[in-house]
Short mmCIF file of C-alpha atoms in Angstrom, two decimals:
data_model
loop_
_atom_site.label_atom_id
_atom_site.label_comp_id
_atom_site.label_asym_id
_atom_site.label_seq_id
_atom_site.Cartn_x
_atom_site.Cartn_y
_atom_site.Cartn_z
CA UNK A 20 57.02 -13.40 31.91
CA UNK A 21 58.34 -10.50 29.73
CA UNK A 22 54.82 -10.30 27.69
CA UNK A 23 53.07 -10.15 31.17
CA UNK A 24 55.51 -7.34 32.89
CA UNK A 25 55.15 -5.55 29.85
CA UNK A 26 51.57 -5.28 29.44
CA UNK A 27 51.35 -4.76 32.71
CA UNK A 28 53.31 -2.00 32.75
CA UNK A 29 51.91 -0.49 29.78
CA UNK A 30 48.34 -1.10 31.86
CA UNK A 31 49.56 1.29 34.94
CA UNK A 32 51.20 3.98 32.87
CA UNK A 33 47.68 4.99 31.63
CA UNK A 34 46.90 5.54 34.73
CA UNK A 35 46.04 9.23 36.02
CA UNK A 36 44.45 10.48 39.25
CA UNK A 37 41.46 12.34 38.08
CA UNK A 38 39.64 15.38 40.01
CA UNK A 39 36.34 15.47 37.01
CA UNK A 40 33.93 12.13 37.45
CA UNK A 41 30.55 11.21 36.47
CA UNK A 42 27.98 10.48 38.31
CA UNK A 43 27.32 7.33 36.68
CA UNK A 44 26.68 4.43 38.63
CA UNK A 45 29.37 1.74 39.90
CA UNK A 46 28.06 -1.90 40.70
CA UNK A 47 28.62 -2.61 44.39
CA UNK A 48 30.37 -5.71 43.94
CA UNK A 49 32.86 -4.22 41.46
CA UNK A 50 33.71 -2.22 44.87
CA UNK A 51 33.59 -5.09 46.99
CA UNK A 52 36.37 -6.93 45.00
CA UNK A 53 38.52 -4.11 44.68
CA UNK A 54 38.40 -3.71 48.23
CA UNK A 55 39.34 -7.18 49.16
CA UNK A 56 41.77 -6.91 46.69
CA UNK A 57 43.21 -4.17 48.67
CA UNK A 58 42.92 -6.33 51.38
CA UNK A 59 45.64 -8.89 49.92
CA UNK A 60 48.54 -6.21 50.53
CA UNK A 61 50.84 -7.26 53.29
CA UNK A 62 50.58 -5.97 56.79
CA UNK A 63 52.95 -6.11 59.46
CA UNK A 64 52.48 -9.19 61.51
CA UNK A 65 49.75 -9.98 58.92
CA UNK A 66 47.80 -7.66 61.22
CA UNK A 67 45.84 -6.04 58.51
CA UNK A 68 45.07 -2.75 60.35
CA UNK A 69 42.56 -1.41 58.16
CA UNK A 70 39.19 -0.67 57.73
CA UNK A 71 38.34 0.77 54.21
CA UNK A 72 35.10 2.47 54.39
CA UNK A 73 32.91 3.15 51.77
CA UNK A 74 30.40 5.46 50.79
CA UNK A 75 27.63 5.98 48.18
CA UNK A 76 25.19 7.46 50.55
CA UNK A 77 24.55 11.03 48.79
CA UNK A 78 23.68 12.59 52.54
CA UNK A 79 26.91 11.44 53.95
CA UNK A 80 29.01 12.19 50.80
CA UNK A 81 27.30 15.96 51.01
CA UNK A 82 28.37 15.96 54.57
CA UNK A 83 31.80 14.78 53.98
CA UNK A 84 32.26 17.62 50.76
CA UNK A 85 30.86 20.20 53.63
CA UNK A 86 33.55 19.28 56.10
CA UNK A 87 36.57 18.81 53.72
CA UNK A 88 35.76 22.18 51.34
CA UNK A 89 35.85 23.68 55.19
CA UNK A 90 39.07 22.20 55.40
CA UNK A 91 40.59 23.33 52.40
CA UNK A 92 39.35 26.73 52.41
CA UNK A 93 41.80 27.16 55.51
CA UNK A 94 44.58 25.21 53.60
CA UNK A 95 44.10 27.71 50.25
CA UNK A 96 43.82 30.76 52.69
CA UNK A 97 46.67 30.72 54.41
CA UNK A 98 47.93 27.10 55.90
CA UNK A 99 49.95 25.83 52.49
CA UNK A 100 52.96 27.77 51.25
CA UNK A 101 53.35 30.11 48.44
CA UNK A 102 55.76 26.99 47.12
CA UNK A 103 53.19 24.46 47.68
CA UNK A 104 49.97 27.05 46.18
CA UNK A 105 52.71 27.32 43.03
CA UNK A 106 53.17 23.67 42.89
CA UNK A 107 49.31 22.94 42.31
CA UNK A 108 48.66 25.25 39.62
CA UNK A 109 49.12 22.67 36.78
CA UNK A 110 46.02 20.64 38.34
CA UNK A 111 43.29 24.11 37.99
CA UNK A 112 42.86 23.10 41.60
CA UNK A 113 41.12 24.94 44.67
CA UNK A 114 39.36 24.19 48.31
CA UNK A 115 36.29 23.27 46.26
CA UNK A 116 35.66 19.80 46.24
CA UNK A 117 32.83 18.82 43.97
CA UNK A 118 33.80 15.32 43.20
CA UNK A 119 33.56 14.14 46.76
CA UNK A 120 29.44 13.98 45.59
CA UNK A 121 29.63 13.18 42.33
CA UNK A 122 31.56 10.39 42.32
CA UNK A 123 29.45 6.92 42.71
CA UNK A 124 31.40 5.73 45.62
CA UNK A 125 34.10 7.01 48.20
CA UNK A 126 36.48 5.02 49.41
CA UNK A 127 38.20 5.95 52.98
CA UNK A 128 40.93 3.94 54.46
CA UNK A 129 41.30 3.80 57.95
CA UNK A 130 44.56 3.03 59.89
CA UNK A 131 44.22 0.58 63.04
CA UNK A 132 46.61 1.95 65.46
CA UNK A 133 45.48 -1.31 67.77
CA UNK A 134 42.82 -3.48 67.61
CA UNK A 135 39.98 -4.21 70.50
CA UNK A 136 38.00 -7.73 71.13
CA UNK A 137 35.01 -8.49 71.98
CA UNK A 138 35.64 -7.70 75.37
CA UNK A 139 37.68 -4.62 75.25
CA UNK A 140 40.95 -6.08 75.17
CA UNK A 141 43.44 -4.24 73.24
CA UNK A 142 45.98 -5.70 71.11
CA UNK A 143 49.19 -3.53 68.90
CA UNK A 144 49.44 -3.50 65.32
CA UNK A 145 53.01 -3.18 63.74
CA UNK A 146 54.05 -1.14 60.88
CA UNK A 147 50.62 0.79 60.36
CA UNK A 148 51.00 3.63 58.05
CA UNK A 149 53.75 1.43 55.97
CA UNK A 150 51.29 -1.56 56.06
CA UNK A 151 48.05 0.69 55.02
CA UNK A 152 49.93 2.59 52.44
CA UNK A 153 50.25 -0.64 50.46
CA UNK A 154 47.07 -1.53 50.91
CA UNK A 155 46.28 1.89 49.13
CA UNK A 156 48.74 0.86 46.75
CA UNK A 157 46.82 -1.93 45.95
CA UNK A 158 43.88 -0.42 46.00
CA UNK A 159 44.75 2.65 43.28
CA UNK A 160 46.06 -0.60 41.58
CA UNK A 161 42.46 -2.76 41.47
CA UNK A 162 40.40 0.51 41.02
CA UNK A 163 42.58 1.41 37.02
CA UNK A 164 42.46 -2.26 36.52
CA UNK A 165 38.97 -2.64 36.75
CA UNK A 166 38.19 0.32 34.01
CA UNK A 167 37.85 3.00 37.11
CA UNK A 168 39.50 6.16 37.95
CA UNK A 169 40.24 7.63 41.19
CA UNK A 170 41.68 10.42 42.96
CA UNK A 171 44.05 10.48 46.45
CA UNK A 172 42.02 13.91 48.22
CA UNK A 173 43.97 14.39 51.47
CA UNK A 174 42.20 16.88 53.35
CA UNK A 175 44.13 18.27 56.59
CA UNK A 176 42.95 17.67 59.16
CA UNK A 177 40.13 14.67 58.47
CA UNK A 178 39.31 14.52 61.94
CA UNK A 179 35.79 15.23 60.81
CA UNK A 180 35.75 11.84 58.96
CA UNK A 181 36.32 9.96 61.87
CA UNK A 182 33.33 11.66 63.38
CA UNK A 183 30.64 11.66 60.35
CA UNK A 184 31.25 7.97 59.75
CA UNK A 185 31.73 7.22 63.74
CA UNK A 186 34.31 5.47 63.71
CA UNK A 187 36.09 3.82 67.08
CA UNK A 188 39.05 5.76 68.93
CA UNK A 189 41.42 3.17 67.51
CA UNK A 190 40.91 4.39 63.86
CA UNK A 191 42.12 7.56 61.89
CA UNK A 192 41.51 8.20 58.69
CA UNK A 193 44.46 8.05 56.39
CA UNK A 194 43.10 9.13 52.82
CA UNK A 195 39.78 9.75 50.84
CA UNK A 196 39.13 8.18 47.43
CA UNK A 197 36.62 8.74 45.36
CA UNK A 198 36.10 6.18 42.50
CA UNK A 199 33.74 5.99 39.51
CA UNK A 200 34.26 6.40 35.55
CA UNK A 201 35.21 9.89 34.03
CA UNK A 202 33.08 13.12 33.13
CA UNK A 203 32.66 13.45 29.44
CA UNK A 204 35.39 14.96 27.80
CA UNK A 205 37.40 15.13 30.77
CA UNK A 206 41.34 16.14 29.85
CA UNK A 207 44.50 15.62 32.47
CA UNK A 208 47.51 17.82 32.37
CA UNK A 209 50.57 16.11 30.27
CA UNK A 210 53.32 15.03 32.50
CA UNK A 211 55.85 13.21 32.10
CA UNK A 212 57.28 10.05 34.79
CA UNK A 213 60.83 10.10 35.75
CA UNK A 214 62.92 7.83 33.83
CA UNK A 215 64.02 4.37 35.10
CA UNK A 216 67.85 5.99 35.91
CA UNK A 217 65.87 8.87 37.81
CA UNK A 218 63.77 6.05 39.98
CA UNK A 219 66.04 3.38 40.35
CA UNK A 220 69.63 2.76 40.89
CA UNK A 221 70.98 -0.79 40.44
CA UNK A 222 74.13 -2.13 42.17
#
């Protein structure tokens, strides 16, 4: 047990979020495992409220770069704070958003506020952003363990993704991910995690 929580720990502290990808291709059904392992996270009332939608269409992933560089244009230009702008600077960051087509694949969770049957019934789902947020969890998790990087884009608003991918009224999107391997020579800031006595407190 020690040997495995060690080396997996050692596994997940090389991860990085990464905003630089290739364009190299991704087998499908490396995605479609990562996805149902996603798919293993617990959900309130096992409800699952999820549908993780993914894209490696090049016309919809143009679209969806169009939309969200819209997005973030307004978010550079005036909706983030001077504090927030400052905050970003370590990451050479701006409302241009080239990865969204150059990455093989993006993968876009969306949250279930209720579900509908068949015949238009409607039924609640508990716990939705807590239960979805793990599943991203897991996600992140399957995409580093697989050899992959990724990146957790959150444009506000992503209205516009519900509407390029048409999805129902009971969806919303809750984050974009693209996945695929890193550009050549690709570097990530140095940063440092919090300790274990800055992170945890045991009593």
């Amino acid at each position: 047990m020690q040997a495995r929580v060690s080396a997996y720990y050692a596994l997940m502290d090389g991860r990085r979020s990464l905003r630089h990808f290739s364009d190299k291709a991704v087998a499908r059904n490396l995605i479609e495992k990562i996805v149902m392992t996603a798919s293993t996270a617990p959900s309130g009332a096992h409800k699952q409220p999820w549908t993780f939608c993914v894209v490696g269409n090049p016309k919809i992933k143009k679209a969806i770069r169009q939309a969200a560089e819209q997005e973030e244009y307004e978010n550079y230009h005036g909706r983030m704070s001077d504090d927030w702008l400052k905050d970003l600077e370590p990451f050479d960051t701006d409302w241009h958003k080239p990865f969204l087509e150059t990455a093989p694949w993006l993968i876009i969770p969306f949250k279930k506020s209720y579900d509908v049957d068949e015949k238009g019934n409607h039924s609640k789902n508990y716990y939705v952003n807590e239960s979805v947020g793990l599943a991203c969890g897991f996600l992140l998790t399957a995409i580093h363990n697989a050899g992959l990087v990724a990146l957790t884009h959150t444009p506000s608003p992503m209205r516009f993704l519900q509407d390029i991918l048409q999805r129902p009224d009971n969806e919303r999107p809750f984050l974009v991910i693209p996945v695929g391997y890193p550009a050549d020579g690709v570097e990530v800031p140095v940063l440092e995690r919090k300790k274990l006595a800055d992170v945890a407190k045991f009593f």
